[in-house]
């Protein structure tokens, strides 16, 4: 059993320390903006398992990077596995990551994320399921998976539909980026604390001997809300109307009829640039997820993820966004045919069973 003595594990990617009432896990793959590998996910999960009976009051997830909390999963590695037909490695990554998401949600003591910089994809999987999500003035959150031929996973089909109104559908489909004001408005963040005061939160929890509630500590160290109006709040009525539609064609039709033509035109342009297959999968998963438990959502996402990464849209999306960086993907026709009555994803017979030819550059580049 882990004690509250200092613990340091793998300083190159994940650092962990338990001191006083606080356990701290630091993501330290700085050069890759903490893009998650299978090994990193396993180490975080193992640390949380060791600390479960250590008598801690809270666990903090933070970053050693000055730019990012976590930029997501190591997508290039997943694409490389797909090209090589290595389904085992890809399945291991997703299943390990999703089990960590569930562990965070079910953890017996509060888990708090310090989001001071970029937090996308898998970074939201680490933060959104925890009790406290602290953003600073530097926070930038997004689920941009539809732009690379994938879909919002890591339990997003559970937490996005539970955001107010149709905000979750809007964020999941468009990949819109959120600053601190937007993150607080929609509920993906719970508190705002200036970046210079994050260390004070950890110190206060470590040194506390009175059992002071974490919420009280956060309120005492938090400052005014970040400067600037929430863009989500400004467009909330239009977002709820347009993205509350049941189908993608109706969402587009409502956008075309929206009074705020500038916002609607920009949103329509965004959707037009994204993978049609990804948009279809995302909307169906979010619709189903609104009535499912987190573990049910994660199980459905795992089944879909195993197949999506074999499709040409995923390989093309990675090429355009992360390898050649031309931002001009050539999307194909969707191979997703919805879910069966018993919940299994259905694919066209010529769908994701084939592995596209290797894309130049993916094999030798890191995130």
GROMACS .gro file of C-alpha atoms in nm:
model
  367
    1UNK     CA    1   0.000   0.000   0.000
    2UNK     CA    2   0.127   0.348  -0.087
    3UNK     CA    3   0.209   0.576   0.205
    4UNK     CA    4   0.213   0.954   0.210
    5UNK     CA    5   0.590   0.961   0.169
    6UNK     CA    6   0.724   1.121  -0.147
    7UNK     CA    7   0.688   0.899  -0.455
    8UNK     CA    8   0.855   0.975  -0.786
    9UNK     CA    9   0.788   0.755  -1.092
   10UNK     CA   10   0.922   0.796  -1.447
   11UNK     CA   11   1.019   1.165  -1.447
   12UNK     CA   12   1.021   1.170  -1.829
   13UNK     CA   13   0.646   1.128  -1.870
   14UNK     CA   14   0.459   1.103  -1.540
   15UNK     CA   15   0.569   1.221  -1.196
   16UNK     CA   16   0.377   1.133  -0.883
   17UNK     CA   17   0.408   1.246  -0.523
   18UNK     CA   18   0.197   1.203  -0.212
   19UNK     CA   19   0.258   1.451   0.070
   20UNK     CA   20   0.036   1.548   0.358
   21UNK     CA   21  -0.327   1.527   0.249
   22UNK     CA   22  -0.251   1.566  -0.121
   23UNK     CA   23  -0.145   1.337  -0.402
   24UNK     CA   24  -0.003   1.512  -0.709
   25UNK     CA   25   0.035   1.358  -1.054
   26UNK     CA   26   0.231   1.569  -1.301
   27UNK     CA   27   0.225   1.510  -1.674
   28UNK     CA   28   0.580   1.568  -1.793
   29UNK     CA   29   0.595   1.472  -2.160
   30UNK     CA   30   0.656   1.838  -2.222
   31UNK     CA   31   0.793   1.823  -2.577
   32UNK     CA   32   0.475   1.651  -2.695
   33UNK     CA   33   0.238   1.876  -2.497
   34UNK     CA   34   0.168   1.573  -2.275
   35UNK     CA   35   0.007   1.372  -2.556
   36UNK     CA   36  -0.094   1.051  -2.383
   37UNK     CA   37   0.070   0.718  -2.459
   38UNK     CA   38  -0.052   0.382  -2.334
   39UNK     CA   39   0.231   0.371  -2.083
   40UNK     CA   40   0.144   0.715  -1.944
   41UNK     CA   41  -0.221   0.617  -1.903
   42UNK     CA   42  -0.122   0.295  -1.727
   43UNK     CA   43   0.107   0.479  -1.485
   44UNK     CA   44  -0.160   0.732  -1.395
   45UNK     CA   45  -0.410   0.451  -1.339
   46UNK     CA   46  -0.168   0.247  -1.131
   47UNK     CA   47  -0.082   0.550  -0.917
   48UNK     CA   48  -0.447   0.620  -0.848
   49UNK     CA   49  -0.500   0.256  -0.759
   50UNK     CA   50  -0.206   0.264  -0.514
   51UNK     CA   51  -0.334   0.583  -0.352
   52UNK     CA   52  -0.693   0.470  -0.314
   53UNK     CA   53  -0.639   0.364   0.048
   54UNK     CA   54  -0.362   0.611   0.133
   55UNK     CA   55  -0.582   0.847   0.335
   56UNK     CA   56  -0.550   1.143   0.098
   57UNK     CA   57  -0.798   1.429   0.094
   58UNK     CA   58  -0.756   1.498  -0.278
   59UNK     CA   59  -0.549   1.425  -0.588
   60UNK     CA   60  -0.426   1.696  -0.825
   61UNK     CA   61  -0.353   1.639  -1.193
   62UNK     CA   62  -0.121   1.906  -1.328
   63UNK     CA   63   0.132   1.965  -1.604
   64UNK     CA   64   0.502   2.045  -1.620
   65UNK     CA   65   0.445   2.214  -1.957
   66UNK     CA   66   0.407   2.593  -1.973
   67UNK     CA   67   0.183   2.550  -2.278
   68UNK     CA   68  -0.050   2.259  -2.215
   69UNK     CA   69  -0.229   2.052  -1.957
   70UNK     CA   70  -0.272   1.771  -2.210
   71UNK     CA   71  -0.314   1.801  -2.587
   72UNK     CA   72  -0.490   1.463  -2.615
   73UNK     CA   73  -0.391   1.113  -2.713
   74UNK     CA   74  -0.085   1.027  -2.921
   75UNK     CA   75  -0.282   1.019  -3.244
   76UNK     CA   76   0.017   0.966  -3.473
   77UNK     CA   77   0.106   0.644  -3.294
   78UNK     CA   78  -0.252   0.521  -3.320
   79UNK     CA   79  -0.253   0.599  -3.694
   80UNK     CA   80   0.077   0.414  -3.737
   81UNK     CA   81  -0.069   0.109  -3.563
   82UNK     CA   82  -0.372   0.123  -3.790
   83UNK     CA   83  -0.159   0.136  -4.102
   84UNK     CA   84   0.041  -0.163  -3.982
   85UNK     CA   85  -0.274  -0.360  -3.900
   86UNK     CA   86  -0.174  -0.368  -3.533
   87UNK     CA   87  -0.523  -0.377  -3.386
   88UNK     CA   88  -0.399  -0.512  -3.052
   89UNK     CA   89  -0.190  -0.203  -2.970
   90UNK     CA   90  -0.467   0.037  -3.068
   91UNK     CA   91  -0.728  -0.154  -2.870
   92UNK     CA   92  -0.497  -0.160  -2.570
   93UNK     CA   93  -0.457   0.218  -2.580
   94UNK     CA   94  -0.828   0.292  -2.600
   95UNK     CA   95  -0.937   0.033  -2.344
   96UNK     CA   96  -0.668   0.146  -2.098
   97UNK     CA   97  -0.753   0.513  -2.146
   98UNK     CA   98  -1.127   0.458  -2.109
   99UNK     CA   99  -1.077   0.251  -1.793
  100UNK     CA  100  -0.877   0.542  -1.650
  101UNK     CA  101  -1.162   0.782  -1.737
  102UNK     CA  102  -1.402   0.560  -1.541
  103UNK     CA  103  -1.159   0.530  -1.248
  104UNK     CA  104  -1.133   0.909  -1.224
  105UNK     CA  105  -1.512   0.945  -1.224
  106UNK     CA  106  -1.552   0.679  -0.953
  107UNK     CA  107  -1.252   0.774  -0.737
  108UNK     CA  108  -1.330   0.788  -0.364
  109UNK     CA  109  -1.160   1.125  -0.304
  110UNK     CA  110  -1.188   1.441  -0.517
  111UNK     CA  111  -0.964   1.462  -0.822
  112UNK     CA  112  -0.875   1.817  -0.926
  113UNK     CA  113  -0.722   1.924  -1.258
  114UNK     CA  114  -0.516   2.240  -1.300
  115UNK     CA  115  -0.589   2.341  -1.660
  116UNK     CA  116  -0.328   2.604  -1.737
  117UNK     CA  117  -0.295   2.591  -2.115
  118UNK     CA  118  -0.419   2.356  -2.388
  119UNK     CA  119  -0.662   2.084  -2.283
  120UNK     CA  120  -0.802   1.884  -2.571
  121UNK     CA  121  -0.937   1.536  -2.638
  122UNK     CA  122  -0.775   1.298  -2.391
  123UNK     CA  123  -0.693   1.595  -2.168
  124UNK     CA  124  -1.064   1.643  -2.113
  125UNK     CA  125  -1.084   1.272  -2.038
  126UNK     CA  126  -0.846   1.334  -1.748
  127UNK     CA  127  -1.021   1.648  -1.626
  128UNK     CA  128  -1.391   1.638  -1.708
  129UNK     CA  129  -1.464   1.326  -1.501
  130UNK     CA  130  -1.299   1.468  -1.189
  131UNK     CA  131  -1.476   1.666  -0.918
  132UNK     CA  132  -1.288   1.996  -0.965
  133UNK     CA  133  -1.169   2.148  -1.293
  134UNK     CA  134  -0.967   2.462  -1.227
  135UNK     CA  135  -0.894   2.686  -1.526
  136UNK     CA  136  -0.652   2.976  -1.546
  137UNK     CA  137  -0.636   3.272  -1.783
  138UNK     CA  138  -0.431   3.050  -2.017
  139UNK     CA  139  -0.685   2.768  -2.050
  140UNK     CA  140  -0.795   2.654  -2.396
  141UNK     CA  141  -1.034   2.358  -2.414
  142UNK     CA  142  -1.173   2.170  -2.714
  143UNK     CA  143  -1.285   1.835  -2.850
  144UNK     CA  144  -1.154   1.869  -3.209
  145UNK     CA  145  -1.177   1.503  -3.313
  146UNK     CA  146  -1.418   1.552  -3.604
  147UNK     CA  147  -1.144   1.751  -3.780
  148UNK     CA  148  -0.917   1.444  -3.793
  149UNK     CA  149  -1.175   1.185  -3.896
  150UNK     CA  150  -1.233   1.060  -3.542
  151UNK     CA  151  -1.504   1.145  -3.286
  152UNK     CA  152  -1.519   1.285  -2.930
  153UNK     CA  153  -1.444   0.985  -2.711
  154UNK     CA  154  -1.299   0.948  -2.355
  155UNK     CA  155  -1.653   0.953  -2.218
  156UNK     CA  156  -1.753   1.264  -2.412
  157UNK     CA  157  -2.072   1.089  -2.519
  158UNK     CA  158  -2.158   1.094  -2.149
  159UNK     CA  159  -2.051   1.440  -2.033
  160UNK     CA  160  -2.124   1.646  -2.345
  161UNK     CA  161  -2.499   1.564  -2.354
  162UNK     CA  162  -2.517   1.667  -1.988
  163UNK     CA  163  -2.399   2.021  -2.052
  164UNK     CA  164  -2.677   2.284  -2.060
  165UNK     CA  165  -2.907   2.289  -2.360
  166UNK     CA  166  -2.745   2.185  -2.686
  167UNK     CA  167  -2.398   2.313  -2.594
  168UNK     CA  168  -2.252   1.961  -2.583
  169UNK     CA  169  -2.375   1.876  -2.931
  170UNK     CA  170  -2.237   2.204  -3.065
  171UNK     CA  171  -1.897   2.149  -2.902
  172UNK     CA  172  -1.877   1.784  -3.006
  173UNK     CA  173  -1.965   1.844  -3.370
  174UNK     CA  174  -1.776   2.168  -3.436
  175UNK     CA  175  -1.473   2.123  -3.209
  176UNK     CA  176  -1.514   2.486  -3.099
  177UNK     CA  177  -1.236   2.615  -2.876
  178UNK     CA  178  -1.322   2.746  -2.531
  179UNK     CA  179  -1.140   3.003  -2.323
  180UNK     CA  180  -1.182   3.015  -1.945
  181UNK     CA  181  -1.506   3.215  -1.956
  182UNK     CA  182  -1.666   2.965  -2.194
  183UNK     CA  183  -1.540   2.666  -1.994
  184UNK     CA  184  -1.694   2.806  -1.677
  185UNK     CA  185  -2.017   2.896  -1.852
  186UNK     CA  186  -2.081   2.548  -1.990
  187UNK     CA  187  -1.958   2.359  -1.683
  188UNK     CA  188  -1.645   2.195  -1.820
  189UNK     CA  189  -1.462   2.406  -1.561
  190UNK     CA  190  -1.572   2.452  -1.201
  191UNK     CA  191  -1.336   2.728  -1.077
  192UNK     CA  192  -1.113   3.006  -1.205
  193UNK     CA  193  -0.777   3.065  -1.034
  194UNK     CA  194  -0.497   3.280  -1.170
  195UNK     CA  195  -0.201   3.072  -1.287
  196UNK     CA  196   0.027   3.236  -1.031
  197UNK     CA  197  -0.195   3.105  -0.747
  198UNK     CA  198  -0.219   2.738  -0.845
  199UNK     CA  199   0.071   2.648  -0.621
  200UNK     CA  200  -0.114   2.800  -0.328
  201UNK     CA  201  -0.400   2.553  -0.372
  202UNK     CA  202  -0.169   2.254  -0.352
  203UNK     CA  203   0.018   2.396  -0.053
  204UNK     CA  204  -0.305   2.472   0.134
  205UNK     CA  205  -0.433   2.117   0.089
  206UNK     CA  206  -0.098   1.959   0.179
  207UNK     CA  207  -0.065   2.161   0.499
  208UNK     CA  208  -0.425   2.151   0.615
  209UNK     CA  209  -0.486   1.946   0.930
  210UNK     CA  210  -0.842   2.055   1.004
  211UNK     CA  211  -1.023   1.872   0.727
  212UNK     CA  212  -1.111   2.196   0.553
  213UNK     CA  213  -1.331   2.130   0.245
  214UNK     CA  214  -1.153   2.154  -0.092
  215UNK     CA  215  -1.434   2.381  -0.215
  216UNK     CA  216  -1.359   2.628   0.063
  217UNK     CA  217  -0.988   2.632  -0.025
  218UNK     CA  218  -1.066   2.693  -0.392
  219UNK     CA  219  -1.304   2.977  -0.312
  220UNK     CA  220  -1.052   3.142  -0.083
  221UNK     CA  221  -0.778   3.137  -0.350
  222UNK     CA  222  -0.988   3.199  -0.657
  223UNK     CA  223  -1.019   3.542  -0.807
  224UNK     CA  224  -1.266   3.729  -1.024
  225UNK     CA  225  -1.398   3.551  -1.330
  226UNK     CA  226  -1.173   3.586  -1.635
  227UNK     CA  227  -1.203   3.905  -1.832
  228UNK     CA  228  -1.420   3.879  -2.141
  229UNK     CA  229  -1.768   3.767  -2.230
  230UNK     CA  230  -1.846   3.403  -2.291
  231UNK     CA  231  -1.901   3.349  -2.663
  232UNK     CA  232  -2.119   3.050  -2.576
  233UNK     CA  233  -2.341   3.273  -2.365
  234UNK     CA  234  -2.367   3.530  -2.642
  235UNK     CA  235  -2.484   3.271  -2.897
  236UNK     CA  236  -2.665   3.042  -2.656
  237UNK     CA  237  -3.015   3.083  -2.799
  238UNK     CA  238  -2.897   3.009  -3.154
  239UNK     CA  239  -2.683   2.717  -3.039
  240UNK     CA  240  -2.974   2.559  -2.854
  241UNK     CA  241  -3.210   2.604  -3.149
  242UNK     CA  242  -2.976   2.488  -3.426
  243UNK     CA  243  -2.796   2.207  -3.247
  244UNK     CA  244  -3.107   2.085  -3.073
  245UNK     CA  245  -3.222   1.949  -3.411
  246UNK     CA  246  -3.235   1.569  -3.435
  247UNK     CA  247  -3.038   1.525  -3.761
  248UNK     CA  248  -2.739   1.680  -3.934
  249UNK     CA  249  -2.945   1.806  -4.234
  250UNK     CA  250  -3.188   1.975  -3.997
  251UNK     CA  251  -2.902   2.134  -3.803
  252UNK     CA  252  -2.775   2.276  -4.132
  253UNK     CA  253  -3.125   2.394  -4.226
  254UNK     CA  254  -3.169   2.574  -3.896
  255UNK     CA  255  -2.827   2.736  -3.932
  256UNK     CA  256  -2.928   2.860  -4.276
  257UNK     CA  257  -3.239   3.021  -4.125
  258UNK     CA  258  -3.069   3.174  -3.822
  259UNK     CA  259  -3.095   3.549  -3.778
  260UNK     CA  260  -2.732   3.584  -3.667
  261UNK     CA  261  -2.602   3.523  -4.017
  262UNK     CA  262  -2.236   3.588  -3.935
  263UNK     CA  263  -2.223   3.326  -3.658
  264UNK     CA  264  -2.437   3.081  -3.857
  265UNK     CA  265  -2.229   3.117  -4.174
  266UNK     CA  266  -1.908   3.060  -3.981
  267UNK     CA  267  -2.056   2.753  -3.814
  268UNK     CA  268  -2.184   2.611  -4.143
  269UNK     CA  269  -1.840   2.663  -4.295
  270UNK     CA  270  -1.682   2.480  -4.002
  271UNK     CA  271  -1.915   2.182  -4.036
  272UNK     CA  272  -1.852   2.166  -4.411
  273UNK     CA  273  -1.479   2.119  -4.350
  274UNK     CA  274  -1.523   1.823  -4.114
  275UNK     CA  275  -1.547   1.451  -4.180
  276UNK     CA  276  -1.910   1.361  -4.266
  277UNK     CA  277  -1.853   1.018  -4.113
  278UNK     CA  278  -1.722   1.172  -3.791
  279UNK     CA  279  -2.016   1.411  -3.769
  280UNK     CA  280  -2.264   1.125  -3.815
  281UNK     CA  281  -2.095   0.907  -3.553
  282UNK     CA  282  -2.068   1.195  -3.307
  283UNK     CA  283  -2.433   1.294  -3.327
  284UNK     CA  284  -2.552   0.936  -3.282
  285UNK     CA  285  -2.320   0.871  -2.988
  286UNK     CA  286  -2.423   1.193  -2.813
  287UNK     CA  287  -2.791   1.117  -2.867
  288UNK     CA  288  -2.753   0.765  -2.725
  289UNK     CA  289  -2.521   0.879  -2.447
  290UNK     CA  290  -2.777   1.116  -2.300
  291UNK     CA  291  -2.959   0.811  -2.158
  292UNK     CA  292  -2.663   0.588  -2.076
  293UNK     CA  293  -2.424   0.552  -1.784
  294UNK     CA  294  -2.061   0.654  -1.818
  295UNK     CA  295  -1.945   0.295  -1.847
  296UNK     CA  296  -2.207   0.223  -2.111
  297UNK     CA  297  -2.089   0.526  -2.306
  298UNK     CA  298  -1.726   0.421  -2.279
  299UNK     CA  299  -1.810   0.068  -2.396
  300UNK     CA  300  -1.991   0.206  -2.703
  301UNK     CA  301  -1.704   0.444  -2.778
  302UNK     CA  302  -1.455   0.158  -2.759
  303UNK     CA  303  -1.647  -0.046  -3.015
  304UNK     CA  304  -1.668   0.249  -3.251
  305UNK     CA  305  -1.305   0.356  -3.200
  306UNK     CA  306  -1.173   0.011  -3.294
  307UNK     CA  307  -1.338   0.047  -3.635
  308UNK     CA  308  -1.301   0.419  -3.704
  309UNK     CA  309  -0.921   0.405  -3.688
  310UNK     CA  310  -0.926   0.158  -3.979
  311UNK     CA  311  -1.118   0.394  -4.208
  312UNK     CA  312  -0.958   0.615  -4.475
  313UNK     CA  313  -1.107   0.929  -4.316
  314UNK     CA  314  -0.904   0.879  -3.999
  315UNK     CA  315  -0.575   0.824  -4.182
  316UNK     CA  316  -0.648   1.122  -4.408
  317UNK     CA  317  -0.745   1.340  -4.114
  318UNK     CA  318  -0.420   1.264  -3.932
  319UNK     CA  319  -0.222   1.333  -4.248
  320UNK     CA  320  -0.386   1.670  -4.311
  321UNK     CA  321  -0.378   1.793  -3.950
  322UNK     CA  322  -0.064   1.645  -3.799
  323UNK     CA  323   0.173   1.525  -4.071
  324UNK     CA  324   0.161   1.736  -4.387
  325UNK     CA  325  -0.033   2.003  -4.195
  326UNK     CA  326  -0.200   2.133  -4.511
  327UNK     CA  327  -0.537   2.140  -4.330
  328UNK     CA  328  -0.704   2.023  -4.652
  329UNK     CA  329  -0.831   1.670  -4.594
  330UNK     CA  330  -1.013   1.488  -4.871
  331UNK     CA  331  -1.299   1.312  -4.695
  332UNK     CA  332  -1.473   1.003  -4.826
  333UNK     CA  333  -1.831   0.885  -4.798
  334UNK     CA  334  -1.938   0.779  -4.451
  335UNK     CA  335  -1.911   0.406  -4.388
  336UNK     CA  336  -2.102   0.425  -4.062
  337UNK     CA  337  -2.458   0.294  -4.081
  338UNK     CA  338  -2.574   0.359  -3.727
  339UNK     CA  339  -2.634   0.125  -3.437
  340UNK     CA  340  -2.824  -0.200  -3.440
  341UNK     CA  341  -3.127  -0.243  -3.210
  342UNK     CA  342  -2.895  -0.418  -2.962
  343UNK     CA  343  -2.638  -0.136  -2.970
  344UNK     CA  344  -2.366  -0.268  -3.202
  345UNK     CA  345  -2.222  -0.016  -3.451
  346UNK     CA  346  -2.292  -0.111  -3.813
  347UNK     CA  347  -2.059  -0.046  -4.107
  348UNK     CA  348  -2.077  -0.080  -4.480
  349UNK     CA  349  -1.940  -0.415  -4.596
  350UNK     CA  350  -1.645  -0.243  -4.767
  351UNK     CA  351  -1.590  -0.031  -4.458
  352UNK     CA  352  -1.322  -0.025  -4.194
  353UNK     CA  353  -1.188  -0.377  -4.236
  354UNK     CA  354  -0.916  -0.262  -4.475
  355UNK     CA  355  -0.598  -0.076  -4.386
  356UNK     CA  356  -0.502   0.221  -4.606
  357UNK     CA  357  -0.156   0.237  -4.754
  358UNK     CA  358   0.100   0.410  -4.529
  359UNK     CA  359   0.097   0.787  -4.539
  360UNK     CA  360   0.440   0.940  -4.583
  361UNK     CA  361   0.582   1.085  -4.265
  362UNK     CA  362   0.361   0.931  -3.999
  363UNK     CA  363   0.605   0.653  -3.920
  364UNK     CA  364   0.891   0.875  -3.810
  365UNK     CA  365   0.729   1.175  -3.647
  366UNK     CA  366   0.632   1.225  -3.287
  367UNK     CA  367   0.331   1.422  -3.165
   0.00000   0.00000   0.00000
